[in-house]
Short mmCIF file of C-alpha atoms in Angstrom, two decimals:
data_model
loop_
_atom_site.label_atom_id
_atom_site.label_comp_id
_atom_site.label_asym_id
_atom_site.label_seq_id
_atom_site.Cartn_x
_atom_site.Cartn_y
_atom_site.Cartn_z
CA MET W 780 -1.59 -71.37 -23.57
CA THR W 781 0.97 -68.81 -24.67
CA THR W 782 1.45 -65.17 -23.85
CA THR W 783 3.29 -62.42 -25.65
CA ALA W 784 5.96 -60.40 -23.87
CA THR W 785 7.56 -57.35 -25.41
CA LEU W 786 11.11 -56.72 -24.26
CA ASP W 787 12.55 -53.52 -25.72
CA ARG W 788 12.24 -54.13 -29.49
CA THR W 789 11.84 -57.92 -29.35
CA THR W 790 8.56 -59.78 -29.09
CA VAL W 791 8.66 -63.38 -27.90
CA ARG W 792 5.95 -65.96 -27.25
CA LEU W 793 6.13 -67.93 -24.02
CA ASP W 794 4.04 -70.50 -22.20
CA TYR W 795 1.72 -68.58 -19.88
CA TYR W 796 2.02 -70.97 -16.96
CA GLU W 797 5.80 -71.09 -17.18
CA LEU W 798 6.00 -67.30 -17.28
CA ALA W 799 3.59 -66.93 -14.35
CA GLY W 800 5.57 -69.55 -12.42
CA PHE W 801 8.84 -67.76 -13.05
CA THR W 802 7.31 -64.44 -11.93
CA ALA W 803 5.88 -66.04 -8.80
CA GLU W 804 9.31 -67.40 -7.93
CA VAL W 805 10.80 -63.90 -8.27
CA PHE W 806 8.16 -62.52 -5.92
CA THR W 807 8.70 -65.38 -3.46
CA ARG W 808 12.40 -64.56 -3.32
CA ARG W 809 11.43 -61.00 -2.42
CA GLY W 810 9.54 -62.31 0.61
CA LEU W 811 5.97 -62.87 -0.62
CA ALA W 812 4.28 -66.01 0.63
CA PRO W 813 3.92 -68.55 -2.22
CA ASP W 814 0.12 -68.25 -2.47
CA ARG W 815 0.34 -64.46 -2.62
CA ALA W 816 3.21 -64.63 -5.09
CA GLU W 817 1.10 -66.76 -7.43
CA ILE W 818 -1.81 -64.31 -7.26
CA ALA W 819 0.52 -61.37 -7.88
CA ALA W 820 2.27 -63.12 -10.75
CA ARG W 821 -0.99 -63.90 -12.53
CA ALA W 822 -2.10 -60.29 -12.10
CA LEU W 823 1.14 -59.03 -13.65
CA VAL W 824 1.34 -61.50 -16.52
CA HIS W 825 -2.31 -60.73 -17.31
CA GLY W 826 -1.04 -57.63 -19.10
CA ASP W 827 1.06 -59.67 -21.53
CA LEU W 828 -1.64 -62.30 -21.93
CA THR W 829 -4.22 -59.72 -23.02
CA GLY W 830 -1.96 -57.51 -25.12
CA VAL W 831 -1.67 -54.72 -22.54
CA THR W 832 2.11 -55.17 -22.44
CA SER W 833 2.59 -51.70 -20.95
CA HIS W 834 1.17 -53.18 -17.72
CA GLY W 835 2.77 -56.61 -18.03
CA LEU W 836 6.08 -58.21 -17.26
CA ALA W 837 8.01 -55.16 -18.46
CA ASN W 838 7.01 -53.61 -15.14
CA LEU W 839 8.62 -56.36 -13.05
CA THR W 840 12.08 -54.78 -13.05
CA ARG W 841 10.94 -51.26 -13.89
CA LEU W 842 8.31 -50.83 -11.18
CA TYR W 843 7.67 -53.73 -8.82
CA LEU W 844 11.12 -54.95 -7.81
CA PRO W 845 12.23 -51.38 -7.01
CA LEU W 846 9.24 -51.18 -4.65
CA PHE W 847 10.74 -54.06 -2.66
CA ASP W 848 14.30 -52.75 -2.91
CA ASP W 849 13.30 -49.26 -1.73
CA LYS W 850 11.16 -50.66 1.12
CA ARG W 851 8.09 -49.00 -0.35
CA THR W 852 6.14 -52.27 -0.22
CA ASP W 853 6.05 -54.79 2.61
CA PRO W 854 5.86 -58.41 1.38
CA ALA W 855 4.60 -59.62 4.76
CA ALA W 856 1.91 -56.96 5.24
CA ASP W 857 -1.68 -58.05 5.91
CA LEU W 858 -4.82 -56.07 5.23
CA GLU W 859 -6.13 -54.54 8.45
CA ILE W 860 -9.84 -53.80 8.77
CA VAL W 861 -9.95 -50.40 10.46
CA ALA W 862 -13.72 -49.88 10.32
CA ASP W 863 -16.34 -52.56 9.64
CA ARG W 864 -19.91 -51.57 8.82
CA GLY W 865 -20.99 -54.86 7.29
CA ALA W 866 -21.45 -53.96 3.66
CA ALA W 867 -18.75 -51.27 3.87
CA VAL W 868 -15.21 -51.79 5.13
CA LEU W 869 -12.25 -49.44 5.60
CA VAL W 870 -8.90 -51.18 5.16
CA ASP W 871 -5.29 -50.22 5.82
CA SER W 872 -3.14 -52.12 3.32
CA HIS W 873 0.11 -51.33 5.15
CA ASP W 874 1.97 -51.04 1.82
CA ALA W 875 1.18 -54.59 0.76
CA LEU W 876 1.96 -55.36 -2.87
CA GLY W 877 -1.00 -54.06 -4.88
CA LEU W 878 -0.91 -57.00 -7.29
CA TRP W 879 -1.97 -59.14 -4.33
CA SER W 880 -3.90 -56.68 -2.14
CA ALA W 881 -6.30 -55.64 -4.93
CA ARG W 882 -7.35 -59.28 -5.28
CA ALA W 883 -7.67 -59.68 -1.51
CA ALA W 884 -9.80 -56.52 -1.37
CA MET W 885 -12.04 -57.78 -4.20
CA ASP W 886 -12.46 -61.15 -2.45
CA LEU W 887 -13.46 -59.32 0.73
CA ALA W 888 -15.96 -57.21 -1.23
CA LEU W 889 -17.42 -60.35 -2.83
CA GLU W 890 -17.73 -61.98 0.58
CA ARG W 891 -19.68 -59.00 1.93
CA ALA W 892 -21.81 -58.80 -1.21
CA ASP W 893 -22.82 -62.42 -0.73
CA THR W 894 -24.34 -61.40 2.61
CA HIS W 895 -25.56 -57.87 1.98
CA GLY W 896 -26.05 -57.77 -1.78
CA VAL W 897 -23.26 -55.21 -2.05
CA GLY W 898 -19.75 -55.09 -0.63
CA MET W 899 -17.51 -52.04 -0.63
CA VAL W 900 -13.86 -51.94 0.42
CA SER W 901 -12.20 -48.56 0.82
CA LEU W 902 -8.44 -49.02 1.09
CA TYR W 903 -5.49 -46.76 1.82
CA ASN W 904 -1.72 -47.30 1.96
CA GLY W 905 -1.96 -49.31 -1.24
CA THR W 906 0.64 -49.77 -3.97
CA HIS W 907 0.41 -50.13 -7.75
CA PHE W 908 -1.97 -52.94 -8.79
CA GLY W 909 -1.38 -53.23 -12.54
CA CYS W 910 -4.40 -54.03 -14.74
CA ALA W 911 -7.60 -53.14 -12.88
CA GLY W 912 -9.63 -55.33 -15.24
CA HIS W 913 -7.88 -58.45 -13.98
CA PHE W 914 -9.58 -58.02 -10.61
CA THR W 915 -13.02 -56.94 -11.81
CA ALA W 916 -13.10 -59.87 -14.24
CA HIS W 917 -12.59 -62.11 -11.20
CA ALA W 918 -15.83 -60.70 -9.75
CA ALA W 919 -17.68 -61.24 -13.02
CA GLU W 920 -16.53 -64.86 -13.08
CA GLN W 921 -18.30 -65.28 -9.72
CA GLY W 922 -21.55 -64.00 -11.26
CA ALA W 923 -21.18 -60.55 -9.68
CA LEU W 924 -20.57 -57.05 -10.95
CA GLY W 925 -17.17 -55.68 -9.98
CA PHE W 926 -15.77 -52.18 -9.88
CA LEU W 927 -12.23 -51.10 -9.00
CA ALA W 928 -10.72 -47.64 -9.07
CA GLY W 929 -7.30 -46.50 -7.92
CA ASN W 930 -5.69 -43.11 -7.78
CA CYS W 931 -1.94 -42.66 -8.15
CA GLY W 932 -1.23 -41.63 -4.59
CA GLY W 933 0.66 -38.36 -4.54
CA GLN W 934 1.94 -38.75 -8.08
CA ARG W 935 1.33 -35.77 -10.34
CA ILE W 936 1.21 -36.70 -14.02
CA ILE W 937 -1.37 -34.55 -15.80
CA ARG W 938 -2.52 -30.95 -15.66
CA PRO W 939 -6.12 -29.92 -15.01
CA PRO W 940 -7.52 -28.17 -18.10
CA GLY W 941 -6.13 -24.65 -18.24
CA ALA W 942 -3.56 -25.23 -15.48
CA SER W 943 0.21 -25.03 -15.90
CA GLN W 944 1.02 -27.59 -13.20
CA ALA W 945 0.41 -31.35 -13.19
CA LEU W 946 -1.69 -32.27 -10.14
CA LEU W 947 -3.44 -35.59 -10.83
CA GLY W 948 -2.60 -39.12 -11.87
CA THR W 949 -3.96 -41.18 -14.73
CA ASN W 950 -6.48 -42.58 -12.21
CA PRO W 951 -7.60 -45.86 -13.81
CA PHE W 952 -10.85 -47.65 -13.14
CA SER W 953 -12.58 -50.81 -14.29
CA ILE W 954 -16.04 -52.32 -14.25
CA ALA W 955 -16.94 -55.87 -15.23
CA ALA W 956 -20.13 -57.86 -15.60
CA PRO W 957 -20.89 -61.48 -16.44
CA ALA W 958 -22.09 -62.03 -20.01
CA GLY W 959 -23.57 -65.52 -19.94
CA PRO W 960 -21.66 -67.86 -22.28
CA TYR W 961 -19.52 -65.00 -23.55
CA PRO W 962 -16.36 -63.75 -21.84
CA PRO W 963 -17.20 -61.06 -19.25
CA TYR W 964 -17.70 -57.48 -20.30
CA VAL W 965 -14.63 -55.70 -18.87
CA LEU W 966 -14.01 -51.98 -19.15
CA ASP W 967 -10.49 -51.09 -17.99
CA MET W 968 -9.30 -47.58 -18.72
CA SER W 969 -7.29 -44.63 -17.53
CA THR W 970 -8.85 -41.19 -17.48
CA THR W 971 -6.12 -39.94 -19.80
CA VAL W 972 -5.94 -40.70 -23.52
CA VAL W 973 -3.45 -43.46 -22.67
CA PRO W 974 -1.65 -44.44 -19.46
CA THR W 975 2.00 -43.46 -19.05
CA GLY W 976 2.98 -47.10 -19.56
CA ARG W 977 1.86 -46.94 -23.19
CA VAL W 978 4.07 -43.91 -23.79
CA ARG W 979 7.08 -45.48 -22.11
CA SER W 980 6.52 -48.78 -23.91
CA ALA W 981 6.73 -46.94 -27.23
CA ALA W 982 9.86 -45.16 -26.04
CA ARG W 983 11.54 -48.47 -25.14
CA ALA W 984 10.61 -49.88 -28.54
CA GLY W 985 11.97 -46.82 -30.35
CA LYS W 986 8.59 -46.13 -31.94
CA SER W 987 6.76 -42.87 -32.48
CA ILE W 988 3.28 -42.39 -31.01
CA PRO W 989 0.08 -41.12 -32.62
CA GLU W 990 -0.83 -37.45 -32.50
CA GLY W 991 -3.23 -36.85 -29.64
CA TRP W 992 -1.39 -38.66 -26.86
CA LEU W 993 1.03 -35.88 -25.92
CA ILE W 994 1.17 -32.13 -26.40
CA ASP W 995 3.82 -29.53 -25.59
CA ASP W 996 3.35 -26.33 -23.61
CA ALA W 997 2.10 -24.54 -26.71
CA GLY W 998 -0.55 -27.20 -27.29
CA ARG W 999 1.20 -28.71 -30.32
CA PRO W 1000 1.04 -32.50 -30.79
CA VAL W 1001 4.17 -34.45 -29.86
CA THR W 1002 4.91 -37.85 -31.43
CA ASP W 1003 8.26 -38.52 -29.75
CA PRO W 1004 7.45 -40.61 -26.63
CA THR W 1005 10.80 -39.83 -25.00
CA ALA W 1006 9.71 -36.19 -24.70
CA PHE W 1007 7.35 -37.18 -21.87
CA ASP W 1008 10.02 -38.19 -19.36
CA ARG W 1009 12.16 -35.24 -20.41
CA GLY W 1010 9.33 -32.96 -19.30
CA GLU W 1011 8.90 -31.58 -22.79
CA ALA W 1012 5.43 -33.02 -23.38
CA HIS W 1013 2.33 -33.75 -21.35
CA LEU W 1014 -0.44 -36.34 -21.44
CA GLN W 1015 -3.86 -35.31 -22.61
CA TRP W 1016 -7.11 -36.11 -20.85
CA LEU W 1017 -9.46 -38.68 -22.32
CA GLY W 1018 -11.29 -36.67 -24.94
CA GLY W 1019 -8.21 -34.75 -26.05
CA ARG W 1020 -8.62 -30.99 -26.10
CA PRO W 1021 -11.31 -29.13 -24.14
CA GLU W 1022 -13.35 -28.62 -27.30
CA THR W 1023 -13.37 -32.38 -27.99
CA GLY W 1024 -14.24 -33.56 -24.49
CA ALA W 1025 -11.17 -33.21 -22.25
CA TYR W 1026 -13.37 -32.08 -19.37
CA LYS W 1027 -15.01 -35.51 -19.39
CA GLY W 1028 -11.67 -37.24 -18.80
CA TYR W 1029 -10.80 -34.66 -16.15
CA ALA W 1030 -14.16 -35.19 -14.42
CA LEU W 1031 -13.69 -38.96 -14.45
CA SER W 1032 -10.25 -38.51 -12.90
CA LEU W 1033 -11.80 -36.50 -10.09
CA MET W 1034 -14.42 -39.22 -9.65
CA VAL W 1035 -11.61 -41.71 -9.05
CA GLU W 1036 -9.77 -39.30 -6.75
CA ALA W 1037 -12.91 -38.80 -4.65
CA LEU W 1038 -13.88 -42.48 -4.43
CA ALA W 1039 -10.45 -44.06 -4.18
CA ALA W 1040 -8.44 -41.49 -2.22
CA LEU W 1041 -10.66 -38.91 -0.55
CA LEU W 1042 -12.99 -41.56 0.91
CA PRO W 1043 -10.33 -43.71 2.67
CA GLY W 1044 -7.91 -40.85 3.37
CA ALA W 1045 -5.17 -41.91 0.96
CA GLU W 1046 -2.58 -39.56 -0.54
CA MET W 1047 -4.00 -37.17 -3.13
CA GLY W 1048 -2.04 -35.61 -5.95
CA PRO W 1049 -3.33 -32.04 -5.64
CA THR W 1050 -2.46 -31.86 -1.91
CA SER W 1051 0.62 -34.10 -1.84
CA THR W 1052 4.04 -32.83 -0.88
CA LYS W 1053 5.79 -36.06 -1.93
CA GLY W 1054 4.85 -36.33 -5.59
CA ARG W 1055 5.27 -40.12 -5.53
CA ASP W 1056 2.84 -42.99 -5.99
CA ASP W 1057 2.87 -43.93 -2.31
CA ASN W 1058 -0.27 -44.44 -0.20
CA ILE W 1059 -2.46 -45.20 -3.20
CA GLY W 1060 -6.18 -45.48 -2.51
CA PHE W 1061 -8.43 -48.24 -3.87
CA PHE W 1062 -12.21 -48.22 -4.19
CA VAL W 1063 -13.46 -51.78 -4.59
CA LEU W 1064 -17.12 -52.62 -5.13
CA ALA W 1065 -18.86 -55.94 -5.67
CA ILE W 1066 -22.57 -56.31 -6.33
CA ALA W 1067 -24.30 -59.69 -6.08
CA PRO W 1068 -27.39 -59.54 -8.32
CA GLY W 1069 -28.66 -62.82 -6.89
CA ARG W 1070 -29.16 -61.14 -3.50
CA LEU W 1071 -31.45 -58.58 -5.10
CA ARG W 1072 -33.26 -60.61 -7.78
CA ASP W 1073 -33.23 -64.07 -9.31
CA GLN W 1074 -29.66 -64.84 -10.37
CA GLY W 1075 -30.72 -67.07 -13.26
CA THR W 1076 -32.91 -64.35 -14.74
CA PHE W 1077 -30.09 -61.83 -14.37
CA LEU W 1078 -27.63 -64.11 -16.16
CA GLN W 1079 -30.12 -64.81 -18.95
CA GLN W 1080 -30.69 -61.10 -19.45
CA SER W 1081 -26.95 -60.46 -19.47
CA GLU W 1082 -26.59 -63.13 -22.15
CA ASP W 1083 -29.37 -61.47 -24.15
CA LEU W 1084 -27.83 -58.01 -23.75
CA PHE W 1085 -24.29 -58.83 -24.75
CA GLY W 1086 -25.36 -61.41 -27.32
CA ALA W 1087 -27.50 -58.80 -29.10
CA LEU W 1088 -24.50 -56.48 -29.30
CA LEU W 1089 -22.12 -59.15 -30.52
CA ASN W 1090 -24.59 -60.43 -33.12
CA ALA W 1091 -25.71 -57.05 -34.42
CA PRO W 1092 -25.80 -56.78 -38.23
CA ALA W 1093 -22.35 -55.94 -39.53
CA LEU W 1094 -21.69 -52.64 -41.25
CA ARG W 1095 -19.05 -54.45 -43.27
CA PRO W 1096 -18.79 -58.26 -43.30
CA ARG W 1097 -15.20 -58.37 -42.11
CA LEU W 1098 -15.65 -55.72 -39.42
CA PRO W 1099 -15.99 -57.66 -36.16
CA ARG W 1100 -18.44 -56.71 -33.45
CA ALA W 1101 -16.80 -56.81 -30.06
CA LEU W 1102 -17.16 -55.85 -26.44
CA PRO W 1103 -14.62 -54.30 -24.08
CA GLY W 1104 -12.61 -57.12 -22.60
CA LEU W 1105 -13.74 -59.77 -25.08
CA ALA W 1106 -10.24 -60.68 -26.25
CA ARG W 1107 -9.02 -60.60 -22.65
CA GLY W 1108 -11.69 -62.98 -21.44
CA ALA W 1109 -11.14 -65.37 -24.29
CA ALA W 1110 -7.55 -65.81 -23.18
CA ARG W 1111 -8.05 -65.61 -19.42
CA PRO W 1112 -6.89 -68.77 -17.63
CA ARG W 1113 -8.69 -70.24 -14.68
CA GLY W 1114 -6.92 -70.33 -11.37
CA PRO W 1115 -6.41 -68.45 -8.12
#
């Protein structure tokens, strides 16, 4: 199995397992236990494996290693259960690496769902977790439905509609469901038109970006990705302008802020004095259909649902029918 990594303007193909092993070794040298390093490495390389290179290995030196160097993540931190209500758990992550702690939180949610039918983990003091869909797909592979949302801590990236000041993050979320013999349905999205990583990836590659990603203060489209980090352009909400649905993206961002940050008491962009992505909040949910109804019937109906969509009559013969996450699942390796 190979994965594609984009480094500046060069694209290379590498063996997935070798790349994940190399990344795990880097994390181990930063103090992560080997089993955690392997989980974190697979979560990071998932971005390159599935084509989401903005959230892949390019972030190793840009984002994750500086977290260790600046003491903003603790490689030895354990998740601490602060409040335990059976199906619902409040967790202090103690700045554990998000690439590992998001998986640990999902495993805890799955464990509680196996008992109660539903498991919810509300986590604070988290750090960046990369591709949310990597963790929800793990739940789907266990026959469950998974949901993960994370705010951006105190980071302020995008302006509320009509405001002149950025107050919220891109606030990604993901939901996944098993799809029978097909790869899981996996929705993984930011609440902005694109995440900042896509803009910066284009900047590193020296490429222009499509109209609609960025606008300037006058509302004019900006196609130069380097304008974003210069403060000369701003991300747009999912939906674009207010008249084309920007309020939907804004509302979804607030949904994530309420579930992932307000609920556990994590840092929130609009009230933060730091302006950094520290104390990120996670909202992790696992639902075990087999605790509520017959699991076999659920899986058969999921196969029928997603199979009907994939096999719908084609508008044009060469136009493929697809589902969110289909290409990701087709390439997803088995493992921890």
